[in-house]
Short mmCIF file of C-alpha atoms and ligand atoms in Angstrom, two decimals:
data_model
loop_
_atom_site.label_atom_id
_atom_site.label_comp_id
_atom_site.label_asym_id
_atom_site.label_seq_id
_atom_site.Cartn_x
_atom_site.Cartn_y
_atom_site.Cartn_z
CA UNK A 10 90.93 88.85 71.44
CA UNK A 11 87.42 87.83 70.32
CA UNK A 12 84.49 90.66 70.82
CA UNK A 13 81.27 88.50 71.88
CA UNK A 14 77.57 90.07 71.68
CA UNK A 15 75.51 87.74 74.46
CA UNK A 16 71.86 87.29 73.52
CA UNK A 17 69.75 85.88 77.27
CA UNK A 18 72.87 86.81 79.24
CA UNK A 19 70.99 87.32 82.77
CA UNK A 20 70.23 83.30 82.10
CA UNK A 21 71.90 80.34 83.24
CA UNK A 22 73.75 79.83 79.75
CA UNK A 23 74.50 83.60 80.58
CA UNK A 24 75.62 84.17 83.74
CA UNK A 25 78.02 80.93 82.43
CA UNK A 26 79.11 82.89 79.46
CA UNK A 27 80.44 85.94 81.50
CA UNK A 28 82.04 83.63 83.76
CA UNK A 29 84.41 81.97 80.98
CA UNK A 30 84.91 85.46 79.47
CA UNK A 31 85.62 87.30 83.34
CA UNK A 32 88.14 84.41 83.60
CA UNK A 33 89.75 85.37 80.34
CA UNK A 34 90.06 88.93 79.89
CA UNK A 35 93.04 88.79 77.87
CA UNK A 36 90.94 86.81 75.04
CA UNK A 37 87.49 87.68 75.00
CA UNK A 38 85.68 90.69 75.26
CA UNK A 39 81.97 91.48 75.59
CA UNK A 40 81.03 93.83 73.03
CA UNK A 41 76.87 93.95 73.38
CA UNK A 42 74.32 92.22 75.63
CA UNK A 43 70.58 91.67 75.29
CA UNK A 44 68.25 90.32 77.78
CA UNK A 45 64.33 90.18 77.91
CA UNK A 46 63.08 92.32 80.80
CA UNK A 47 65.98 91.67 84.21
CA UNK A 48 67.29 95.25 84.27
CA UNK A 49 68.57 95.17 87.51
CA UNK A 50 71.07 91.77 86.95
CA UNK A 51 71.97 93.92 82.98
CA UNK A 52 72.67 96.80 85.00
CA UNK A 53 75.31 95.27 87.10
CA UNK A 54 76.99 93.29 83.80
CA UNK A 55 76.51 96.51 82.38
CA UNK A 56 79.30 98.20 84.95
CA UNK A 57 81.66 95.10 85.11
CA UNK A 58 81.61 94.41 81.58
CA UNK A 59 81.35 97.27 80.00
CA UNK A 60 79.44 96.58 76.51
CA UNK A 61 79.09 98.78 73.80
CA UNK A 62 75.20 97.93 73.29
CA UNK A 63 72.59 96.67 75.12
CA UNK A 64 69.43 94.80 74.31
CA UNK A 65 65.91 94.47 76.47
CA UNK A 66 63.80 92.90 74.48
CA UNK A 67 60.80 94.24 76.87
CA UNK A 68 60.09 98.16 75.60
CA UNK A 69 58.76 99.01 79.15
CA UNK A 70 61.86 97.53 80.95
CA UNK A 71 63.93 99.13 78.19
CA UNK A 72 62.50 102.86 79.06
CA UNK A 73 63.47 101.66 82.99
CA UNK A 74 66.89 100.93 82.20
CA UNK A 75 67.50 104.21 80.41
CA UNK A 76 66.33 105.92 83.19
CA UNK A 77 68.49 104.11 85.37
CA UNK A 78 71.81 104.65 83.45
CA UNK A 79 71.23 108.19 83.41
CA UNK A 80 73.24 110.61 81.55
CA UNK A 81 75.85 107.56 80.64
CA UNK A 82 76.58 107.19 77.34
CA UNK A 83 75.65 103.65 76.36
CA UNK A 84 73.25 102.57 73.75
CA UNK A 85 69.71 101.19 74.65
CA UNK A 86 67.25 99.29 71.96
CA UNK A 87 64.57 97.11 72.27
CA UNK A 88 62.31 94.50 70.72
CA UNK A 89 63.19 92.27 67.73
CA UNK A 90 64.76 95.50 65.71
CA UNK A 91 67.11 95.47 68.78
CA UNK A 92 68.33 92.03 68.73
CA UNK A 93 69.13 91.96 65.26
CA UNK A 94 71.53 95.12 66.12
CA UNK A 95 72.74 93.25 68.75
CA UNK A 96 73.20 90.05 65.95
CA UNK A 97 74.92 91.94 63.55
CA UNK A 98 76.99 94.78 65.34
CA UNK A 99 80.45 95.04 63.41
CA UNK A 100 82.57 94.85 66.93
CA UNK A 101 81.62 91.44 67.52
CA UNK A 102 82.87 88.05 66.23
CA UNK A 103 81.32 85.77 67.98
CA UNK A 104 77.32 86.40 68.77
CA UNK A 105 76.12 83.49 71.29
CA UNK A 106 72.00 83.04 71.24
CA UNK A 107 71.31 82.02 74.72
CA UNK A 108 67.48 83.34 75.00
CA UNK A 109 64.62 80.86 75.82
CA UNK A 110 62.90 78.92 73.45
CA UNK A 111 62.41 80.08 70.03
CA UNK A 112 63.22 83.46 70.88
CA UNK A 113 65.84 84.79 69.18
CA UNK A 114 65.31 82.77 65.57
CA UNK A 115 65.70 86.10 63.66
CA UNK A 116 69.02 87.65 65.30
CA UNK A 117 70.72 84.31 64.63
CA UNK A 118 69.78 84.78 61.13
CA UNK A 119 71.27 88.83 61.00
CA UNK A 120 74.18 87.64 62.78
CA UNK A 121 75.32 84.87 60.28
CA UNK A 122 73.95 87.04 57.13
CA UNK A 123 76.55 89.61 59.31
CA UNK A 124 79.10 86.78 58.48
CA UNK A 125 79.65 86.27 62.65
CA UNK A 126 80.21 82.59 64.26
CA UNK A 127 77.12 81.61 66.07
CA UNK A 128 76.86 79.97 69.19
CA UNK A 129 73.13 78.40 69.84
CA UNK A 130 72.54 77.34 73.25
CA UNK A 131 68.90 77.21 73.22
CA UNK A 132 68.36 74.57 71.15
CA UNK A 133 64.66 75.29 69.59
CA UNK A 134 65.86 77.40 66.74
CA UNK A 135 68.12 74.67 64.93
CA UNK A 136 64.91 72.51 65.92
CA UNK A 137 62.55 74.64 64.11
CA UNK A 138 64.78 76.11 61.02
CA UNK A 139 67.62 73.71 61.81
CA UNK A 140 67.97 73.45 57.79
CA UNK A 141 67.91 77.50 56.59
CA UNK A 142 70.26 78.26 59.54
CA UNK A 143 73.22 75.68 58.85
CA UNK A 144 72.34 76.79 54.66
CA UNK A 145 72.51 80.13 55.06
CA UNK A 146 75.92 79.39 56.93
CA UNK A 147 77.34 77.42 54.71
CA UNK A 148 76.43 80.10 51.95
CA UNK A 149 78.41 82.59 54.08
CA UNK A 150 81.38 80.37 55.05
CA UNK A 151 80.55 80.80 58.77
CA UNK A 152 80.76 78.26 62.00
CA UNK A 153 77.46 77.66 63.93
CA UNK A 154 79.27 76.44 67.51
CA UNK A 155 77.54 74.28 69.43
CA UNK A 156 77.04 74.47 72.71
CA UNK A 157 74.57 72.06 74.34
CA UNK A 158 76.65 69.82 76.52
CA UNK A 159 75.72 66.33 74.52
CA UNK A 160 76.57 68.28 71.11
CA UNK A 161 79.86 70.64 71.71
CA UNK A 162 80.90 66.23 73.19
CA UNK A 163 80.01 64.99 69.58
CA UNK A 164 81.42 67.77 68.14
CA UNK A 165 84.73 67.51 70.23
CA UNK A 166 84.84 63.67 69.11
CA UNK A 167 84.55 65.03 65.18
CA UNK A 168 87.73 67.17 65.63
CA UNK A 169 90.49 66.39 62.83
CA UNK A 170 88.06 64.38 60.74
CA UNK A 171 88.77 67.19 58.21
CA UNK A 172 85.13 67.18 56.79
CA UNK A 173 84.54 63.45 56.33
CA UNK A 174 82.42 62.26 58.96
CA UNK A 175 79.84 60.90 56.03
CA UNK A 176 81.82 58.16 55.26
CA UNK A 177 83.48 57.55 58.52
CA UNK A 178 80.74 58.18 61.49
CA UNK A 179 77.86 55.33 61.84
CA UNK A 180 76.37 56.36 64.25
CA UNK A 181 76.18 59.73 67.24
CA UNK A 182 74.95 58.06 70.43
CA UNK A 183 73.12 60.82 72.64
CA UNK A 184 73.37 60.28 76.48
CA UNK A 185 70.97 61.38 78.64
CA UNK A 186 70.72 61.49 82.40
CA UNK A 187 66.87 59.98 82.83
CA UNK A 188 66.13 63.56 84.49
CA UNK A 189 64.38 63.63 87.47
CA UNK A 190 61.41 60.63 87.05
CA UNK A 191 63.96 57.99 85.96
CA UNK A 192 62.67 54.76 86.37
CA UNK A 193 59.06 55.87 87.69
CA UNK A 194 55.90 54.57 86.12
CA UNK A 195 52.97 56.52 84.58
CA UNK A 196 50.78 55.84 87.59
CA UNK A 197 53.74 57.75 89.67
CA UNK A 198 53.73 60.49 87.35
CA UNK A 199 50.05 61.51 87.65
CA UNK A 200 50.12 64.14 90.56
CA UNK A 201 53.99 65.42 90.21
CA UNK A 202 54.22 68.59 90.81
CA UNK A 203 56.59 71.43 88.65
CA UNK A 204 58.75 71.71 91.58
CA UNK A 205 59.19 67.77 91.73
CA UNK A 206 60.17 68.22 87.83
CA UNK A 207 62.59 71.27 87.83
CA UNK A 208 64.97 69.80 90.36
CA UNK A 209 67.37 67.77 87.61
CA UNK A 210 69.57 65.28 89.82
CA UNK A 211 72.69 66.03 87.63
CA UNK A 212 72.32 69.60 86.42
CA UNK A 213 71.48 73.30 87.39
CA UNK A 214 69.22 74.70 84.41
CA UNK A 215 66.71 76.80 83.69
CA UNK A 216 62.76 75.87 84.71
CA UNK A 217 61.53 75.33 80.55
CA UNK A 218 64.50 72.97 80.00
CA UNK A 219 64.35 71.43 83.40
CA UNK A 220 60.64 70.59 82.75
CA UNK A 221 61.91 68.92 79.22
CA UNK A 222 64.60 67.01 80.66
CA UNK A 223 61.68 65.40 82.77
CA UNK A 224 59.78 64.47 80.12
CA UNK A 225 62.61 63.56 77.84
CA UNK A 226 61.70 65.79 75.81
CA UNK A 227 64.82 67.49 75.50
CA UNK A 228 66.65 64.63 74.04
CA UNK A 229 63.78 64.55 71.25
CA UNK A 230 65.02 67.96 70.66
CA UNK A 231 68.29 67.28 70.84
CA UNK A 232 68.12 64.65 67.79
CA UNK A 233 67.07 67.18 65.54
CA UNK A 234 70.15 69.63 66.99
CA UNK A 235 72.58 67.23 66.01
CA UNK A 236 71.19 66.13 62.82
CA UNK A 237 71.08 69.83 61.81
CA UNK A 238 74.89 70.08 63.56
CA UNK A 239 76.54 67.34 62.34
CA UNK A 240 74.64 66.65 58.78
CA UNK A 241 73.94 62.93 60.36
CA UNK A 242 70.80 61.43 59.00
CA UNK A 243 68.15 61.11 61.90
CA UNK A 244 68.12 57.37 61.95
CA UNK A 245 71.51 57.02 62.52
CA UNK A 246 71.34 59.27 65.93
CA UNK A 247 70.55 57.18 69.05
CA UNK A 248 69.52 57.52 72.57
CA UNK A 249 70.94 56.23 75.99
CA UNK A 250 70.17 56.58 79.77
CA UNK A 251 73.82 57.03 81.30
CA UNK A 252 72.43 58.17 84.52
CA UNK A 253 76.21 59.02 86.08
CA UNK A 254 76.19 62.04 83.10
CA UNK A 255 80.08 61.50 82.86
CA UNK A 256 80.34 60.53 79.05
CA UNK A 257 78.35 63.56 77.88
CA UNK A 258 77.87 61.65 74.47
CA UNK A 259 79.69 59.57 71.84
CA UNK A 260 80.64 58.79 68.15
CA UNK A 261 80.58 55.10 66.84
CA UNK A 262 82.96 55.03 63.58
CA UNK A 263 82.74 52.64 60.56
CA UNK A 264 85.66 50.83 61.91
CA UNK A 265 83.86 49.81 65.43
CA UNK A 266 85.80 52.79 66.99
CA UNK A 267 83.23 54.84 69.60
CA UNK A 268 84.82 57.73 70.65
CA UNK A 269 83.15 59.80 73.96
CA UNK A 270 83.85 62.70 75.63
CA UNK A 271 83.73 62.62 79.40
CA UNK A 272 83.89 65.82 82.23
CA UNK A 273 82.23 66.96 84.88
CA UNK A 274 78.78 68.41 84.88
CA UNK A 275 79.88 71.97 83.91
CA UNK A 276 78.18 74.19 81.11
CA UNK A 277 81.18 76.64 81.46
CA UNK A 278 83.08 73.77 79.59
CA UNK A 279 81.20 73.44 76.61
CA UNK A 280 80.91 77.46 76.40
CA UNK A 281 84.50 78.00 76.74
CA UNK A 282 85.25 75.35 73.89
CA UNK A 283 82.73 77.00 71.33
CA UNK A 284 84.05 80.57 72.74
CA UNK A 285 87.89 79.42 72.31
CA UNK A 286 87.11 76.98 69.52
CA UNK A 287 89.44 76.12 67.42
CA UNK A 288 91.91 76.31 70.66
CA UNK A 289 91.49 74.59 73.44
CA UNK A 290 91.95 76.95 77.15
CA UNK A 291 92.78 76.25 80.63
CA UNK A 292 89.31 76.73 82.66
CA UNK A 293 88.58 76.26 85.92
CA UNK A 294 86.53 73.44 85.55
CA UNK A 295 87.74 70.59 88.39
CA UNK A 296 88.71 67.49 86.56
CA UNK A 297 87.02 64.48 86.66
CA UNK A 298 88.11 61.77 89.68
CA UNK A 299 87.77 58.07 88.06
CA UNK A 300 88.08 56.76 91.50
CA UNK A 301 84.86 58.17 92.45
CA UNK A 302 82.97 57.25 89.55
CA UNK A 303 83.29 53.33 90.10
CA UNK A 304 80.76 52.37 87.26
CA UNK A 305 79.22 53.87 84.28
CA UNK A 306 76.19 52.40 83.36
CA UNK A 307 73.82 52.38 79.82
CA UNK A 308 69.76 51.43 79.75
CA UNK A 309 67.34 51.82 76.92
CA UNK A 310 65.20 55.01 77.51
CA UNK A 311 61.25 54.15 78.61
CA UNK A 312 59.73 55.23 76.00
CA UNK A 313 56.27 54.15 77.01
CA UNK A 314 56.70 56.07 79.77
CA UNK A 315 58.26 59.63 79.18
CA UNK A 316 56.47 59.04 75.37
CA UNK A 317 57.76 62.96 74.22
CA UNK A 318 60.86 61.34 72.96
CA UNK A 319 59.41 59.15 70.10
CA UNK A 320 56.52 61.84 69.99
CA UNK A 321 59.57 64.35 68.71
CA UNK A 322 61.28 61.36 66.64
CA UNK A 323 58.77 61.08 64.72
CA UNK A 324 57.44 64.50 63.53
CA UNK A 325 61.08 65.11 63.25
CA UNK A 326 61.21 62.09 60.56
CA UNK A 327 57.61 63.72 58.97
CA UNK A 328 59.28 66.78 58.82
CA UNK A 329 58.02 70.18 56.87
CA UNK A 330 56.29 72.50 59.43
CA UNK A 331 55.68 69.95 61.50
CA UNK A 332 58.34 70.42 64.15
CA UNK A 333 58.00 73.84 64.58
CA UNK A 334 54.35 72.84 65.32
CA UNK A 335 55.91 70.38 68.17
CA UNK A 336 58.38 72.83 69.15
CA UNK A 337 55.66 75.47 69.89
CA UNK A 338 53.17 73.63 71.91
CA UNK A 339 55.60 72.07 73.70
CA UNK A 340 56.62 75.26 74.78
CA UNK A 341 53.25 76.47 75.40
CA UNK A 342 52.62 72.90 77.46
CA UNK A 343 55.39 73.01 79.83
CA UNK A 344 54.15 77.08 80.51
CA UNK A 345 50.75 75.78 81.20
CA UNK A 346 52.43 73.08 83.43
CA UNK A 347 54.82 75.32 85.49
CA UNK A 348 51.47 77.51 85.95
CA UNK A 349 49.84 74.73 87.35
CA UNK A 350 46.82 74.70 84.64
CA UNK A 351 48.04 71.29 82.94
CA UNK A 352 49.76 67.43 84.53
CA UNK A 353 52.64 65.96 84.17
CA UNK A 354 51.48 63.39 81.93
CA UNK A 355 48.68 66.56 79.78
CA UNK A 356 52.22 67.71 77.85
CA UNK A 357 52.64 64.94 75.78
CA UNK A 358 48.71 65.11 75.12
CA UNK A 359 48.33 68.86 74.33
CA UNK A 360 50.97 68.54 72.17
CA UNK A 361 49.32 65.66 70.41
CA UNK A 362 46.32 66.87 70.16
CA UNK A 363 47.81 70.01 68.31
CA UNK A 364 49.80 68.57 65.97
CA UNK A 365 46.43 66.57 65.14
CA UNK A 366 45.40 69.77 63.75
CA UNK A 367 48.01 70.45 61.99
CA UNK A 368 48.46 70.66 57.92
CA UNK A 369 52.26 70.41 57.49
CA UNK A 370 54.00 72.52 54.93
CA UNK A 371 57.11 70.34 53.25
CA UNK A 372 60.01 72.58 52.66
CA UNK A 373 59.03 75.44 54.40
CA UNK A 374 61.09 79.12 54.44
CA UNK A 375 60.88 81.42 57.68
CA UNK A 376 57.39 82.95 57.09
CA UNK A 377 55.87 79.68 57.14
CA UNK A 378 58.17 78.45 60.02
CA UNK A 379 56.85 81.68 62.19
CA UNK A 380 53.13 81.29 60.37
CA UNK A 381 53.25 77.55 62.06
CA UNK A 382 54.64 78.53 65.42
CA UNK A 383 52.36 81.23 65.73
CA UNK A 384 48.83 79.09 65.09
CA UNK A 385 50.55 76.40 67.21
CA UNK A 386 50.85 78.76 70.25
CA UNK A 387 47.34 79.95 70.19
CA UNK A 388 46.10 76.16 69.39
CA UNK A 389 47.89 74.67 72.71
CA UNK A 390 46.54 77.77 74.67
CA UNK A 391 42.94 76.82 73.81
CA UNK A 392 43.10 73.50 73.74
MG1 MG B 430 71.82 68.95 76.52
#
């Protein structure tokens, strides 16, 4: 039986996570669960789940879920104090960070100084302090699981390597979907509006990640992720438009071997492989039908285009503070965007512009990681 504390479980990645673990109650077991401000979704995990602690980030929404629970006996914090309770609590083996954004950097820290396995589903952590979180779990002998779709593939197609993918892997081959404004040009993308770019052809996610997949910036992202993951040096990851989304990414060997790992469109998968991992469980996932595929197909990605990708390639390569920099207004960019207050085709701008500003740090530790994010925010807010 493994005890699981759920950081962002009213989410998507969430509401996925209790899935694979109400399917399995004989294996895992939801010890503690922290969410930002939905009390009335907590309260009902609350009573079918039963956790030992809970989490609400908000204070105010905190104080309204005590007074909902009443004279029950169940444990209430708040704020960043909270989720590092939540990180390190000594029932729980396996703590899985699926907050948005950034949020959550510092509990992923407690809970692999608490010598837990860490699941990171939102990917902007690893992005911003990819390097002190896979040190500071090696220094404490502990697994970071991955669970982005394209990474817990790669990381399925490293299995019995035994540690030597250095001198065997050439190359990780990211596949990516082309999100909803495949194929368009930048003269289409001038008036598209945030409802156009939340609704992904091939997933359900949530609206900041939806609005990334559209700009393709999420697979800029998700080249740091696995080069933090996998210790793969970041000019030997590449990109791919696969717009079927049925190999959810690939290895290419030394010996000309590419292994891929192919499956329906189904975050519960992924989940239940990092939950389960080093096993492998039933799920019920439906299997894939080849004879309704037909044809898989591969293009180069537009980068002229959707230009976020190289925009993230590159201050990943510069390095330093630099990509928390990204990281941040990018966040702040696609907020501004969803409210209306910025185009389509401003996010790759503001967060140009911002990084413009910007006086990298080389070798930074957390302070100057959160120092960054923080001036980064309040640049791409004014700007
Ligand atoms: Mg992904």
């Amino acid at each position: 039986m493994k005890h699981i504390s759920l950081i962002g479980s009213t989410g998507s990645i969430g509401e996925s996570t209790l899935s694979v673990i109400r399917a399995h109650p004989t294996r895992f077991k939801v010890s503690a669960l922290a969410v930002r401000a939905n009390v009335s979704k907590l309260l009902m995990q609350i009573k079918e789940f039963e956790p030992q602690l809970v989490c609400v980030y908000d204070e105010k929404a905190a104080h309204r879920l005590r007074k909902a629970l009443g004279r029950r006996a169940l444990k209430v914090l708040s704020g960043n104090d909270g989720l590092n309770e939540v990180a390190k609590m000594p029932q729980s083996d396996v703590v899985l960070c699926a907050a948005v954004g950034a949020c959550g950097l510092g509990a992923i820290f407690s809970a692999i100084e608490a010598g837990k396995a860490v699941g990171i589903a939102n990917k902007e952590p690893l992005v911003v302090a990819g390097h002190l979180i896979m040190k500071k779990a090696r220094e404490r002998k502990t697994h970071v699981l991955p669970i982005d779709s394209e990474h817990s593939a790669i990381w399925q197609c490293l299995q019995n390597l035994n540690g030597h993918t250095e001198k065997t892997v050439e190359r990780l081959i990211l596949t990516a979907s082309g999100g909803p404004f495949f194929g368009k040009t930048r003269w289409e993308l001038r008036a598209v509006t945030p409802s156009q770019a939340v609704n992904h052809p091939r997933w359900r996610m949530g609206r900041k990640i939806s609005v990334d997949s559209a700009t393709l910036m999420n697979k800029g992202l998700e080249v740091k992720e696995a080069h933090h993951l996998f210790d793969i040096p970041l000019e030997r990851i590449d990109v791919l438009i696969h717009r079927q989304a049925v190999i959810h990414s690939m290895v290419e060997f030394v010996d000309g071997s590419h292994m891929a790992q192919l499956a329906v469109n189904d975050m519960k998968l992924p989940i239940q492989f990092a939950l389960s991992y080093p096993e492998r469980l039933r799920s019920q996932v439906p299997k894939l039908d080849f004879l309704k595929i037909h044809s898989l197909t591969f293009e180069r990605p537009d980068r002229r285009t959707f230009p976020c990708l190289d925009l993230a390639c590159s201050t990943w390569r510069q390095g330093g503070t630099a990509p928390a920099v990204l990281n941040a207004a990018n966040e702040i960019a696609v907020a501004r965007f969803l409210n209306g207050d910025l185009s389509f085709l401003g996010i790759p701008n503001l967060i140009e512009r911002v990084l413009a500003r910007h006086r990298s740090v080389t070798n930074p530790d957390l302070n100057q990681i959160l120092e960054a994010d923080s001036w980064a925010r309040e640049e791409a807010m004014r700007i």
